[in-house]
PDB file of C-alpha atoms in Angstrom:
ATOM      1  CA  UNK A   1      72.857  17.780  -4.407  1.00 56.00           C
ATOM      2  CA  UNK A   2      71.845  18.956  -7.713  1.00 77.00           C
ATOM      3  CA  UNK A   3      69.878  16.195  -8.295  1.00 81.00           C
ATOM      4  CA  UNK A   4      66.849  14.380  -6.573  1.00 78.00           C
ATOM      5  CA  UNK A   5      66.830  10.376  -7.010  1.00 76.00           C
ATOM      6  CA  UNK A   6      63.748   9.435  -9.286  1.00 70.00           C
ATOM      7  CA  UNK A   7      61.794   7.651  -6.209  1.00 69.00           C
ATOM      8  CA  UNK A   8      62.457  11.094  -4.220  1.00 72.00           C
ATOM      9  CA  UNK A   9      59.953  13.321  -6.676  1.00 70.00           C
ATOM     10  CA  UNK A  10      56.955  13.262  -5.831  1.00 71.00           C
ATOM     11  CA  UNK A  11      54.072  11.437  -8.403  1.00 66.00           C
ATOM     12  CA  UNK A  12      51.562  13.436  -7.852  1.00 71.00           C
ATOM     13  CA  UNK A  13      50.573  17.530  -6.679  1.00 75.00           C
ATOM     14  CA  UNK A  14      47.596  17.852  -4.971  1.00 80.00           C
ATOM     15  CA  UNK A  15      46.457  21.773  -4.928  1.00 82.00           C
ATOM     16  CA  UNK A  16      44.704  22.416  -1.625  1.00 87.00           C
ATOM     17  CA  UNK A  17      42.872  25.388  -0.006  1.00 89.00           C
ATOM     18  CA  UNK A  18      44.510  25.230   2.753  1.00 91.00           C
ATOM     19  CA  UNK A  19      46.220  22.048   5.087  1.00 91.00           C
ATOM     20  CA  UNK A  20      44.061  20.016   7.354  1.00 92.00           C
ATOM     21  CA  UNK A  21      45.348  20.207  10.983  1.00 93.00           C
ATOM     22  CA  UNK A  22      45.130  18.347  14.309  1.00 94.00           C
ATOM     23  CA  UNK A  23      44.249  20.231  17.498  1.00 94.00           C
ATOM     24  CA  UNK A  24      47.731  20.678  18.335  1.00 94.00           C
ATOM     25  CA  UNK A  25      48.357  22.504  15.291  1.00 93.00           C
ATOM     26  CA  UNK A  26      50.230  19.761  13.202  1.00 94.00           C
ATOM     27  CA  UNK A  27      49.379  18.635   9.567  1.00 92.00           C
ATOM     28  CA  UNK A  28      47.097  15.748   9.655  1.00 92.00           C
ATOM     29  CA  UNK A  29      48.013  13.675   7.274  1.00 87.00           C
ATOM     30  CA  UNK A  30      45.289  11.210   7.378  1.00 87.00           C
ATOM     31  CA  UNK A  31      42.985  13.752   6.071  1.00 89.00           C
ATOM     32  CA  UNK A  32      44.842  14.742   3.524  1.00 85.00           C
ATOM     33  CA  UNK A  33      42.646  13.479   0.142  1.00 82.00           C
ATOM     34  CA  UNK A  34      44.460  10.996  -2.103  1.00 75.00           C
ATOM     35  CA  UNK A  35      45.629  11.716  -5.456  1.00 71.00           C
ATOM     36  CA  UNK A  36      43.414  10.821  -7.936  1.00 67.00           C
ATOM     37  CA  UNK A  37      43.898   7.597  -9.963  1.00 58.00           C
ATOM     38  CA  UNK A  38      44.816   7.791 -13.569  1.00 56.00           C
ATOM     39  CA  UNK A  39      42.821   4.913 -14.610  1.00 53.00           C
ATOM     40  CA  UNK A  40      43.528   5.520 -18.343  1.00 57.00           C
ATOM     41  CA  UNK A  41      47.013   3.718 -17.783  1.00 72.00           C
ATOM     42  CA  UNK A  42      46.254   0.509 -16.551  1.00 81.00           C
ATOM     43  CA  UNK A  43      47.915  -2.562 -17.976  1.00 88.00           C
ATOM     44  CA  UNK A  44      46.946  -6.047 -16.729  1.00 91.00           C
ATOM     45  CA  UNK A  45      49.722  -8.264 -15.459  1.00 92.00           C
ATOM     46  CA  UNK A  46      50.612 -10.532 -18.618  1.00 92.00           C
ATOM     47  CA  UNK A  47      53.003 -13.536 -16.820  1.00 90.00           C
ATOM     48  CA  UNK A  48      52.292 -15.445 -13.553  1.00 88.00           C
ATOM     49  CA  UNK A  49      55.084 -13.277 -11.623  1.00 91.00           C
ATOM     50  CA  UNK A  50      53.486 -10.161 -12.732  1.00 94.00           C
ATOM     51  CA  UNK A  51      50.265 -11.643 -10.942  1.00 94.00           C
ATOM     52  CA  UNK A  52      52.227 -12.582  -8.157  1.00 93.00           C
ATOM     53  CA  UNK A  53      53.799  -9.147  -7.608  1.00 96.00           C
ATOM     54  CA  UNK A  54      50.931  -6.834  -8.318  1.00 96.00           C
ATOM     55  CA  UNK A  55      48.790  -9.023  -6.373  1.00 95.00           C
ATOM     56  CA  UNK A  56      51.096  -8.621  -3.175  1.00 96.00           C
ATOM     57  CA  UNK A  57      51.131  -4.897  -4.193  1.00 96.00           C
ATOM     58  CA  UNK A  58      47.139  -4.691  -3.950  1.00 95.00           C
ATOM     59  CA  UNK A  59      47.392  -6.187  -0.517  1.00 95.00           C
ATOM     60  CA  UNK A  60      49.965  -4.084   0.814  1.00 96.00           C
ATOM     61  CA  UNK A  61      48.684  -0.725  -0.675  1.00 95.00           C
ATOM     62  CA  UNK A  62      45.070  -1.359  -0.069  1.00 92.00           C
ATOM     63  CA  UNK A  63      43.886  -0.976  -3.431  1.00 91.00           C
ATOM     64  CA  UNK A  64      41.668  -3.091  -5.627  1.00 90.00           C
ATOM     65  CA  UNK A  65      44.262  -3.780  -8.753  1.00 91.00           C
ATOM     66  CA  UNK A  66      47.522  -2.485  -9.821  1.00 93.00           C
ATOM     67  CA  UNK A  67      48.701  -2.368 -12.879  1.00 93.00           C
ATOM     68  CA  UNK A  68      52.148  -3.541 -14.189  1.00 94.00           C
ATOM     69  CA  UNK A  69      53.273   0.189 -15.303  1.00 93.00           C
ATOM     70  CA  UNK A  70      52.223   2.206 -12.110  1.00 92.00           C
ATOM     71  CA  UNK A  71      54.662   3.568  -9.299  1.00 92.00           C
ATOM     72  CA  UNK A  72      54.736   1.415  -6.441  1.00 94.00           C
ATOM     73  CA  UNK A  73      55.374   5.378  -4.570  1.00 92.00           C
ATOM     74  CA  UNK A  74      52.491   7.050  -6.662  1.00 88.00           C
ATOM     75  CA  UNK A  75      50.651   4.537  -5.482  1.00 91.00           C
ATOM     76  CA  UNK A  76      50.799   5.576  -1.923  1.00 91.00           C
ATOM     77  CA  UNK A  77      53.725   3.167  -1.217  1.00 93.00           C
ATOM     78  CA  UNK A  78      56.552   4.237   1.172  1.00 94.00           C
ATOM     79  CA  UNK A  79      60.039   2.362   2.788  1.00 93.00           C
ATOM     80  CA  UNK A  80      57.837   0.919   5.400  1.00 95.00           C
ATOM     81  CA  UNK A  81      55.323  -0.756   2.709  1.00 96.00           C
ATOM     82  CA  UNK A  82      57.822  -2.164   1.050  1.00 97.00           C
ATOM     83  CA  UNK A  83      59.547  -3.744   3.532  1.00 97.00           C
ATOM     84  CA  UNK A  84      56.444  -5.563   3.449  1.00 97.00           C
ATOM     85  CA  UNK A  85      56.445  -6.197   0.250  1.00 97.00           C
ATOM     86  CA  UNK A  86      59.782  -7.950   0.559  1.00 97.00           C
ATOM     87  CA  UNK A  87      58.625 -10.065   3.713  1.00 97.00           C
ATOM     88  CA  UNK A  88      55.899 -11.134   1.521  1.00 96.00           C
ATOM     89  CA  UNK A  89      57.757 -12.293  -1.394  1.00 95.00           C
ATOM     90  CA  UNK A  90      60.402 -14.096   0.890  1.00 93.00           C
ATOM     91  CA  UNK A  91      57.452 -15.769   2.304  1.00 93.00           C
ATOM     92  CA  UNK A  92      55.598 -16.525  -1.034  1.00 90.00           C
ATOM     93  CA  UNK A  93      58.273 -17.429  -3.156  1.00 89.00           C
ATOM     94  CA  UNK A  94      61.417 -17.971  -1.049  1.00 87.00           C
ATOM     95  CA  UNK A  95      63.350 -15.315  -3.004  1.00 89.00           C
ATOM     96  CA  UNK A  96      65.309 -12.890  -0.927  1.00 91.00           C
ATOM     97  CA  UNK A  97      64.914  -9.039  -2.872  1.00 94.00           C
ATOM     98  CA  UNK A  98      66.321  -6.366  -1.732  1.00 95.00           C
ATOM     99  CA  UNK A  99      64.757  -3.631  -0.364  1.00 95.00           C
ATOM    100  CA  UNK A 100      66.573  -0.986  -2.918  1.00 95.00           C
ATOM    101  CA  UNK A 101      65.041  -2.933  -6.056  1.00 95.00           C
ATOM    102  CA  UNK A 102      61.683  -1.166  -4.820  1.00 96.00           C
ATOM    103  CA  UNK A 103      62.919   1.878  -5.481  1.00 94.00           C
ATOM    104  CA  UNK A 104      65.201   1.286  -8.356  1.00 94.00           C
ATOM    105  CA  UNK A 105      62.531  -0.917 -10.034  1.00 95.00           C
ATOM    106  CA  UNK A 106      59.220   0.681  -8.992  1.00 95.00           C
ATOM    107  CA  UNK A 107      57.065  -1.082 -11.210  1.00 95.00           C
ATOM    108  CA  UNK A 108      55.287  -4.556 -10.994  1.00 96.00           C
ATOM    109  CA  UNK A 109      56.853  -5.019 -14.476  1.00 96.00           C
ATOM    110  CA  UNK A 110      60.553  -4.536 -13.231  1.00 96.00           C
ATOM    111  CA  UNK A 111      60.211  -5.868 -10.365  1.00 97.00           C
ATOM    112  CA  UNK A 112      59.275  -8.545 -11.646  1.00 95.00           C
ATOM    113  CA  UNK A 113      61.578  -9.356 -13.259  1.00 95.00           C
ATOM    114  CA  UNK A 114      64.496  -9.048 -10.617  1.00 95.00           C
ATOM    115  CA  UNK A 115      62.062 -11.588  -8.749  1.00 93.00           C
ATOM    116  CA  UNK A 116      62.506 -13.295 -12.017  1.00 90.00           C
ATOM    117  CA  UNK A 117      66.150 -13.423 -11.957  1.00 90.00           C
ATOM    118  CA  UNK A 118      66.542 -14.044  -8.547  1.00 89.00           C
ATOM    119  CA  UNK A 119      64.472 -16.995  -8.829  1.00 85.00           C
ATOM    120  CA  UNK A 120      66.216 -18.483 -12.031  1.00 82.00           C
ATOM    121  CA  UNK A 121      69.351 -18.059 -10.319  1.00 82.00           C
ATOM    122  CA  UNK A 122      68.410 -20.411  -7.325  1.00 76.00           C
ATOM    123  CA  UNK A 123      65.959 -22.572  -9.156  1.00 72.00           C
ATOM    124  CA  UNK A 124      67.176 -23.012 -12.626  1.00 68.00           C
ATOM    125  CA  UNK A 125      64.434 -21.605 -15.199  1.00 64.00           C
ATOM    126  CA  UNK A 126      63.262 -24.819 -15.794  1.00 65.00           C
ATOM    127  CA  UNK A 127      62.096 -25.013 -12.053  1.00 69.00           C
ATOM    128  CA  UNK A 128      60.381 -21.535 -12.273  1.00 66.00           C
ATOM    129  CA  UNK A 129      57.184 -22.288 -13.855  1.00 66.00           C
ATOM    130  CA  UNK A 130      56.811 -25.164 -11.707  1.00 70.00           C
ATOM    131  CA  UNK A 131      57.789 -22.924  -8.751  1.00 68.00           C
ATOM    132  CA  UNK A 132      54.562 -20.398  -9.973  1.00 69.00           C
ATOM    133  CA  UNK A 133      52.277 -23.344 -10.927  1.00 70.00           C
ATOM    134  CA  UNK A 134      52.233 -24.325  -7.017  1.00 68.00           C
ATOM    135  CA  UNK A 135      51.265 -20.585  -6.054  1.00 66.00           C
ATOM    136  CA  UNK A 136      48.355 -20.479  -8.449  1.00 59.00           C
ATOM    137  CA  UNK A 137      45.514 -22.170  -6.469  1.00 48.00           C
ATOM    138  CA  UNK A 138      46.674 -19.930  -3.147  1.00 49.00           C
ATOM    139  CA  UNK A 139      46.176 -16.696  -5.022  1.00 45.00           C
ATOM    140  CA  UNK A 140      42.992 -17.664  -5.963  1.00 46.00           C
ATOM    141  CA  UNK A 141      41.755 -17.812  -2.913  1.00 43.00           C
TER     142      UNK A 141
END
């Protein structure tokens, strides 16, 4: 292929000295450092389901915020985390997402809105807000 899917480039280069290894001679990739953080770019979440989603997102990557433009894969996110992150919006909400929206819609933003849609589509949007008002004392705590 000519062309690599958008969630197949990489985010972010890290320029090392050389590659940590384990005794056996393999890369270990827990000491590999972390990309830095572009901190410059944050943008809070502006509508309950933005909360909803970049909270989950915080959870599931380990980090303290996350803001509604970032890269769920710059991030540090991978298939396995978000599988999570679909298990844990079936659970919140009761909306089924696909796994692909992850990496079609990458951001808390976008996917937020297909949580959106999904959600007016079972609900009704008059049942939405409700829907969020009930989660807002659970994330809270």
């Amino acid at each position: 292929a000519e062309r690599v899917p958008e969630y197949m480039v990489p985010g972010a280069f890290v320029v090392l000295e050389q590659l940590p290894v384990t005794v056996n001679g393999k890369i270990d990739r827990r000491a590999l450092p972390a990309p830095e953080r572009r901190e410059e770019g944050y943008v809070a979440p502006r509508t309950a389901m933005e909360e909803v989603v970049a909270g989950i997102w915080a959870e599931v990557l380990k980090v303290e915020q996350v803001g509604v433009t970032e890269n769920f894969f710059e991030l540090g996110g991978h298939s396995l985390l978000a599988t999570q992150v679909v298990s844990r919006l079936r659970e919140m909400l009761g909306v089924e997402v696909k796994l692909r929206a992850i990496f079609e819609k990458p951001t808390v933003e976008a996917l937020a809105r297909v949580v959106e849609d999904r959600l007016i589509a079972s609900l009704g949007e008059g049942q939405l807000a409700e829907h969020l008002e009930r989660l807002e004392p659970e994330q809270d705590g």
